[in-house]
């Protein structure tokens, strides 16, 4: 209809040129799709090795996963951005971290060859590896606060154990989840959402996209009346 959106959001795609193995860029497409229904638009900027990350320039962020080599390259650059990412997360701005991004927000993860790769340590989890084994397949979880069920596909060698201040994105109904032991999947800390769901998570789970968008809008436009955005009934359309 050519009308300008009422709200404008800026998304930082952290290392989007390196960590894009699992077509998680679909999460950005889903966010833009749902944002449109909320009278918002989203512009996207890739923040990579050579770029500074200024948290005040962005309203939401995506941190995806990649192969071990790319993740190693990213882990060496991450200290340069730690202060910015820490401030972004702890200010309550929404960030979606998938797989490698999820692992790198924690204390460390063990690479395929047994190497201990340091993470940011902003979230209190850590990740071990499995010998010659991956968790692969469809997964269903239930968020115990909202009673919403989320569906996805997992493919990961890592076994992640949550720490202080983190609660799971959901309890595993079927599949493996974080570690195959404690029936948790993903992590939530403030407005940071972490998961091993590929395929991409937001295309099948629009309610998570809605939560992320509402958090971004509430943070940027604290005086706006967002009641129609909150009431928006989101159905997966992909």
Tab-separated table of C-alpha atoms in Angstrom:
chain	number	residue	atom	x	y	z
A	1	UNK	CA	0.000	0.000	0.000
A	2	UNK	CA	3.075	2.223	-0.027
A	3	UNK	CA	2.439	3.526	3.490
A	4	UNK	CA	5.464	4.133	5.652
A	5	UNK	CA	5.819	1.866	8.658
A	6	UNK	CA	5.165	3.527	11.979
A	7	UNK	CA	8.095	1.891	13.785
A	8	UNK	CA	11.668	1.403	12.626
A	9	UNK	CA	14.010	-1.231	14.014
A	10	UNK	CA	17.705	-1.814	13.340
A	11	UNK	CA	18.991	-5.389	13.428
A	12	UNK	CA	22.637	-6.383	13.875
A	13	UNK	CA	23.464	-9.660	12.144
A	14	UNK	CA	26.563	-10.654	14.109
A	15	UNK	CA	29.174	-12.256	11.823
A	16	UNK	CA	26.407	-12.850	9.279
A	17	UNK	CA	28.975	-13.321	6.505
A	18	UNK	CA	30.716	-16.161	8.387
A	19	UNK	CA	28.042	-17.821	10.526
A	20	UNK	CA	25.356	-18.704	8.009
A	21	UNK	CA	25.638	-22.456	7.567
A	22	UNK	CA	22.108	-23.430	8.406
A	23	UNK	CA	20.146	-20.841	6.403
A	24	UNK	CA	19.370	-19.081	9.668
A	25	UNK	CA	19.106	-15.908	7.579
A	26	UNK	CA	15.526	-17.194	7.273
A	27	UNK	CA	15.086	-15.874	10.807
A	28	UNK	CA	15.645	-12.339	9.516
A	29	UNK	CA	13.114	-12.859	6.728
A	30	UNK	CA	10.599	-14.128	9.290
A	31	UNK	CA	11.238	-11.156	11.601
A	32	UNK	CA	10.725	-8.725	8.717
A	33	UNK	CA	7.543	-10.533	7.696
A	34	UNK	CA	6.023	-10.391	11.181
A	35	UNK	CA	7.300	-6.852	11.794
A	36	UNK	CA	5.285	-5.694	8.786
A	37	UNK	CA	2.123	-7.007	10.470
A	38	UNK	CA	3.103	-4.944	13.518
A	39	UNK	CA	3.506	-1.769	11.443
A	40	UNK	CA	7.285	-1.931	11.774
A	41	UNK	CA	10.170	-2.287	9.381
A	42	UNK	CA	13.612	-3.710	10.036
A	43	UNK	CA	16.871	-2.809	8.388
A	44	UNK	CA	19.753	-5.226	8.700
A	45	UNK	CA	23.461	-4.604	9.043
A	46	UNK	CA	26.082	-7.346	9.127
A	47	UNK	CA	28.603	-6.724	11.913
A	48	UNK	CA	31.689	-8.812	11.166
A	49	UNK	CA	35.385	-9.120	11.979
A	50	UNK	CA	36.339	-5.601	10.903
A	51	UNK	CA	33.335	-3.795	12.368
A	52	UNK	CA	32.762	-2.211	15.749
A	53	UNK	CA	29.553	-3.201	17.482
A	54	UNK	CA	27.833	-0.175	18.977
A	55	UNK	CA	24.912	-1.471	21.032
A	56	UNK	CA	23.076	1.867	20.958
A	57	UNK	CA	22.840	1.646	17.147
A	58	UNK	CA	20.689	-1.494	17.205
A	59	UNK	CA	17.346	-2.679	18.566
A	60	UNK	CA	17.697	-6.423	18.026
A	61	UNK	CA	20.410	-8.862	17.015
A	62	UNK	CA	20.926	-12.282	15.460
A	63	UNK	CA	23.952	-14.468	16.210
A	64	UNK	CA	23.965	-17.628	14.084
A	65	UNK	CA	26.120	-20.711	13.785
A	66	UNK	CA	28.768	-21.987	11.397
A	67	UNK	CA	31.345	-24.683	10.864
A	68	UNK	CA	34.119	-25.135	13.432
A	69	UNK	CA	36.626	-23.169	11.346
A	70	UNK	CA	34.405	-20.098	11.039
A	71	UNK	CA	33.442	-20.285	14.698
A	72	UNK	CA	37.112	-20.369	15.649
A	73	UNK	CA	37.751	-17.239	13.561
A	74	UNK	CA	34.785	-15.532	15.251
A	75	UNK	CA	35.890	-16.593	18.742
A	76	UNK	CA	39.209	-14.789	18.225
A	77	UNK	CA	37.427	-11.549	17.276
A	78	UNK	CA	34.722	-11.722	19.943
A	79	UNK	CA	36.751	-10.093	22.748
A	80	UNK	CA	36.717	-6.876	20.656
A	81	UNK	CA	32.933	-6.850	20.838
A	82	UNK	CA	32.411	-8.256	24.310
A	83	UNK	CA	31.619	-4.944	26.024
A	84	UNK	CA	29.071	-4.018	23.361
A	85	UNK	CA	27.323	-7.395	23.284
A	86	UNK	CA	27.309	-7.540	27.094
A	87	UNK	CA	25.666	-4.112	27.300
A	88	UNK	CA	23.162	-4.982	24.563
A	89	UNK	CA	22.073	-8.182	26.341
A	90	UNK	CA	22.024	-6.768	29.862
A	91	UNK	CA	20.095	-3.677	28.761
A	92	UNK	CA	17.353	-6.141	27.839
A	93	UNK	CA	17.505	-5.708	24.089
A	94	UNK	CA	16.466	-8.880	22.254
A	95	UNK	CA	19.040	-11.194	20.731
A	96	UNK	CA	18.421	-14.527	19.025
A	97	UNK	CA	21.410	-16.896	19.219
A	98	UNK	CA	21.381	-20.141	17.252
A	99	UNK	CA	23.744	-23.082	17.686
A	100	UNK	CA	27.292	-21.646	17.440
A	101	UNK	CA	26.092	-18.198	18.513
A	102	UNK	CA	24.398	-19.821	21.507
A	103	UNK	CA	27.604	-21.677	22.417
A	104	UNK	CA	29.771	-18.565	22.029
A	105	UNK	CA	27.634	-16.519	24.444
A	106	UNK	CA	28.604	-18.998	27.171
A	107	UNK	CA	31.921	-19.640	28.900
A	108	UNK	CA	33.422	-22.032	26.343
A	109	UNK	CA	32.726	-24.883	23.996
A	110	UNK	CA	34.817	-27.914	23.107
A	111	UNK	CA	35.573	-28.111	19.381
A	112	UNK	CA	35.463	-31.273	17.297
A	113	UNK	CA	39.172	-31.909	17.895
A	114	UNK	CA	38.879	-31.460	21.670
A	115	UNK	CA	40.115	-27.877	21.692
A	116	UNK	CA	38.551	-25.626	24.323
A	117	UNK	CA	37.305	-22.504	22.556
A	118	UNK	CA	36.517	-19.547	24.815
A	119	UNK	CA	33.172	-17.822	24.554
A	120	UNK	CA	32.057	-14.438	25.818
A	121	UNK	CA	30.958	-15.701	29.229
A	122	UNK	CA	28.026	-13.269	29.241
A	123	UNK	CA	25.652	-16.181	29.794
A	124	UNK	CA	26.511	-18.812	32.379
A	125	UNK	CA	26.453	-21.972	30.254
A	126	UNK	CA	29.192	-24.156	28.822
A	127	UNK	CA	29.282	-26.738	26.037
A	128	UNK	CA	31.011	-30.120	25.852
A	129	UNK	CA	31.364	-32.212	22.699
A	130	UNK	CA	30.378	-35.788	21.899
A	131	UNK	CA	32.665	-38.431	20.452
A	132	UNK	CA	31.585	-39.329	16.925
A	133	UNK	CA	27.971	-38.529	17.633
A	134	UNK	CA	25.507	-35.731	16.897
A	135	UNK	CA	21.988	-34.985	18.014
A	136	UNK	CA	20.076	-34.883	14.733
A	137	UNK	CA	16.346	-34.923	14.105
A	138	UNK	CA	12.986	-33.341	14.706
A	139	UNK	CA	12.408	-31.842	18.123
A	140	UNK	CA	9.372	-30.579	20.029
A	141	UNK	CA	9.605	-28.586	23.238
A	142	UNK	CA	7.167	-26.833	25.539
A	143	UNK	CA	7.774	-23.481	27.190
A	144	UNK	CA	6.454	-23.940	30.697
A	145	UNK	CA	5.705	-20.242	31.271
A	146	UNK	CA	3.609	-19.652	28.150
A	147	UNK	CA	2.525	-23.282	27.589
A	148	UNK	CA	3.490	-22.789	23.942
A	149	UNK	CA	4.922	-25.697	21.993
A	150	UNK	CA	7.834	-25.053	19.640
A	151	UNK	CA	8.833	-27.335	16.767
A	152	UNK	CA	12.134	-27.562	14.961
A	153	UNK	CA	15.073	-29.570	13.721
A	154	UNK	CA	18.305	-30.036	15.678
A	155	UNK	CA	21.745	-30.942	14.353
A	156	UNK	CA	24.555	-30.455	16.846
A	157	UNK	CA	27.549	-32.179	18.366
A	158	UNK	CA	27.599	-29.871	21.386
A	159	UNK	CA	26.100	-30.708	24.778
A	160	UNK	CA	25.201	-27.486	26.565
A	161	UNK	CA	24.559	-27.159	30.301
A	162	UNK	CA	22.733	-24.088	31.587
A	163	UNK	CA	23.933	-21.982	34.491
A	164	UNK	CA	22.800	-19.215	36.811
A	165	UNK	CA	20.155	-16.780	35.619
A	166	UNK	CA	19.220	-18.928	32.631
A	167	UNK	CA	16.022	-20.819	32.111
A	168	UNK	CA	15.381	-23.176	29.206
A	169	UNK	CA	13.499	-22.065	26.110
A	170	UNK	CA	11.507	-25.230	26.660
A	171	UNK	CA	11.259	-28.686	28.141
A	172	UNK	CA	11.910	-31.454	25.624
A	173	UNK	CA	8.826	-33.461	24.648
A	174	UNK	CA	10.614	-35.344	21.873
A	175	UNK	CA	14.208	-35.040	20.666
A	176	UNK	CA	17.464	-34.434	22.549
A	177	UNK	CA	17.711	-30.722	23.339
A	178	UNK	CA	20.666	-29.080	25.049
A	179	UNK	CA	22.466	-32.194	26.194
A	180	UNK	CA	20.256	-35.288	25.948
A	181	UNK	CA	20.168	-35.587	29.742
A	182	UNK	CA	18.193	-32.908	31.540
A	183	UNK	CA	15.327	-32.460	29.031
A	184	UNK	CA	16.043	-28.763	28.505
A	185	UNK	CA	16.378	-27.032	25.122
A	186	UNK	CA	17.820	-23.607	24.530
A	187	UNK	CA	18.122	-20.801	27.039
A	188	UNK	CA	16.401	-17.553	27.917
A	189	UNK	CA	18.201	-14.743	29.736
A	190	UNK	CA	16.456	-11.348	29.878
A	191	UNK	CA	15.407	-10.932	26.205
A	192	UNK	CA	18.118	-13.177	24.802
A	193	UNK	CA	16.757	-16.358	23.251
A	194	UNK	CA	19.144	-19.222	22.502
A	195	UNK	CA	18.387	-22.479	20.717
A	196	UNK	CA	19.763	-25.357	18.674
A	197	UNK	CA	16.706	-25.213	16.382
A	198	UNK	CA	17.557	-24.864	12.709
A	199	UNK	CA	15.284	-24.779	9.807
A	200	UNK	CA	15.051	-21.705	10.827
A	201	UNK	CA	13.393	-21.441	14.252
A	202	UNK	CA	11.252	-18.347	13.591
A	203	UNK	CA	9.677	-19.615	10.376
A	204	UNK	CA	7.943	-22.387	12.310
A	205	UNK	CA	7.584	-20.628	15.637
A	206	UNK	CA	6.091	-17.220	14.990
A	207	UNK	CA	5.308	-16.686	18.669
A	208	UNK	CA	9.040	-16.425	19.422
A	209	UNK	CA	9.385	-13.861	16.623
A	210	UNK	CA	6.513	-11.920	18.181
A	211	UNK	CA	8.197	-11.944	21.615
A	212	UNK	CA	11.455	-10.679	20.119
A	213	UNK	CA	9.716	-7.931	18.135
A	214	UNK	CA	7.601	-6.793	21.091
A	215	UNK	CA	10.688	-6.598	23.307
A	216	UNK	CA	12.463	-4.500	20.658
A	217	UNK	CA	9.471	-2.178	20.189
A	218	UNK	CA	8.897	-1.752	23.936
A	219	UNK	CA	12.555	-0.920	24.454
A	220	UNK	CA	12.767	1.591	21.616
A	221	UNK	CA	9.281	3.110	21.942
A	222	UNK	CA	8.504	2.982	25.684
A	223	UNK	CA	5.612	5.450	25.377
A	224	UNK	CA	3.922	3.855	22.364
A	225	UNK	CA	0.573	2.094	22.647
A	226	UNK	CA	1.477	-1.382	21.437
A	227	UNK	CA	-1.807	-3.055	22.384
A	228	UNK	CA	-2.670	-3.970	18.787
A	229	UNK	CA	0.832	-5.440	18.314
A	230	UNK	CA	0.430	-7.511	21.482
A	231	UNK	CA	-2.960	-8.748	20.355
A	232	UNK	CA	-1.656	-9.801	16.951
A	233	UNK	CA	-2.379	-13.466	16.383
A	234	UNK	CA	0.691	-14.976	14.804
A	235	UNK	CA	0.506	-18.162	12.808
A	236	UNK	CA	3.454	-19.808	11.103
A	237	UNK	CA	3.048	-19.076	7.415
A	238	UNK	CA	6.177	-20.578	5.944
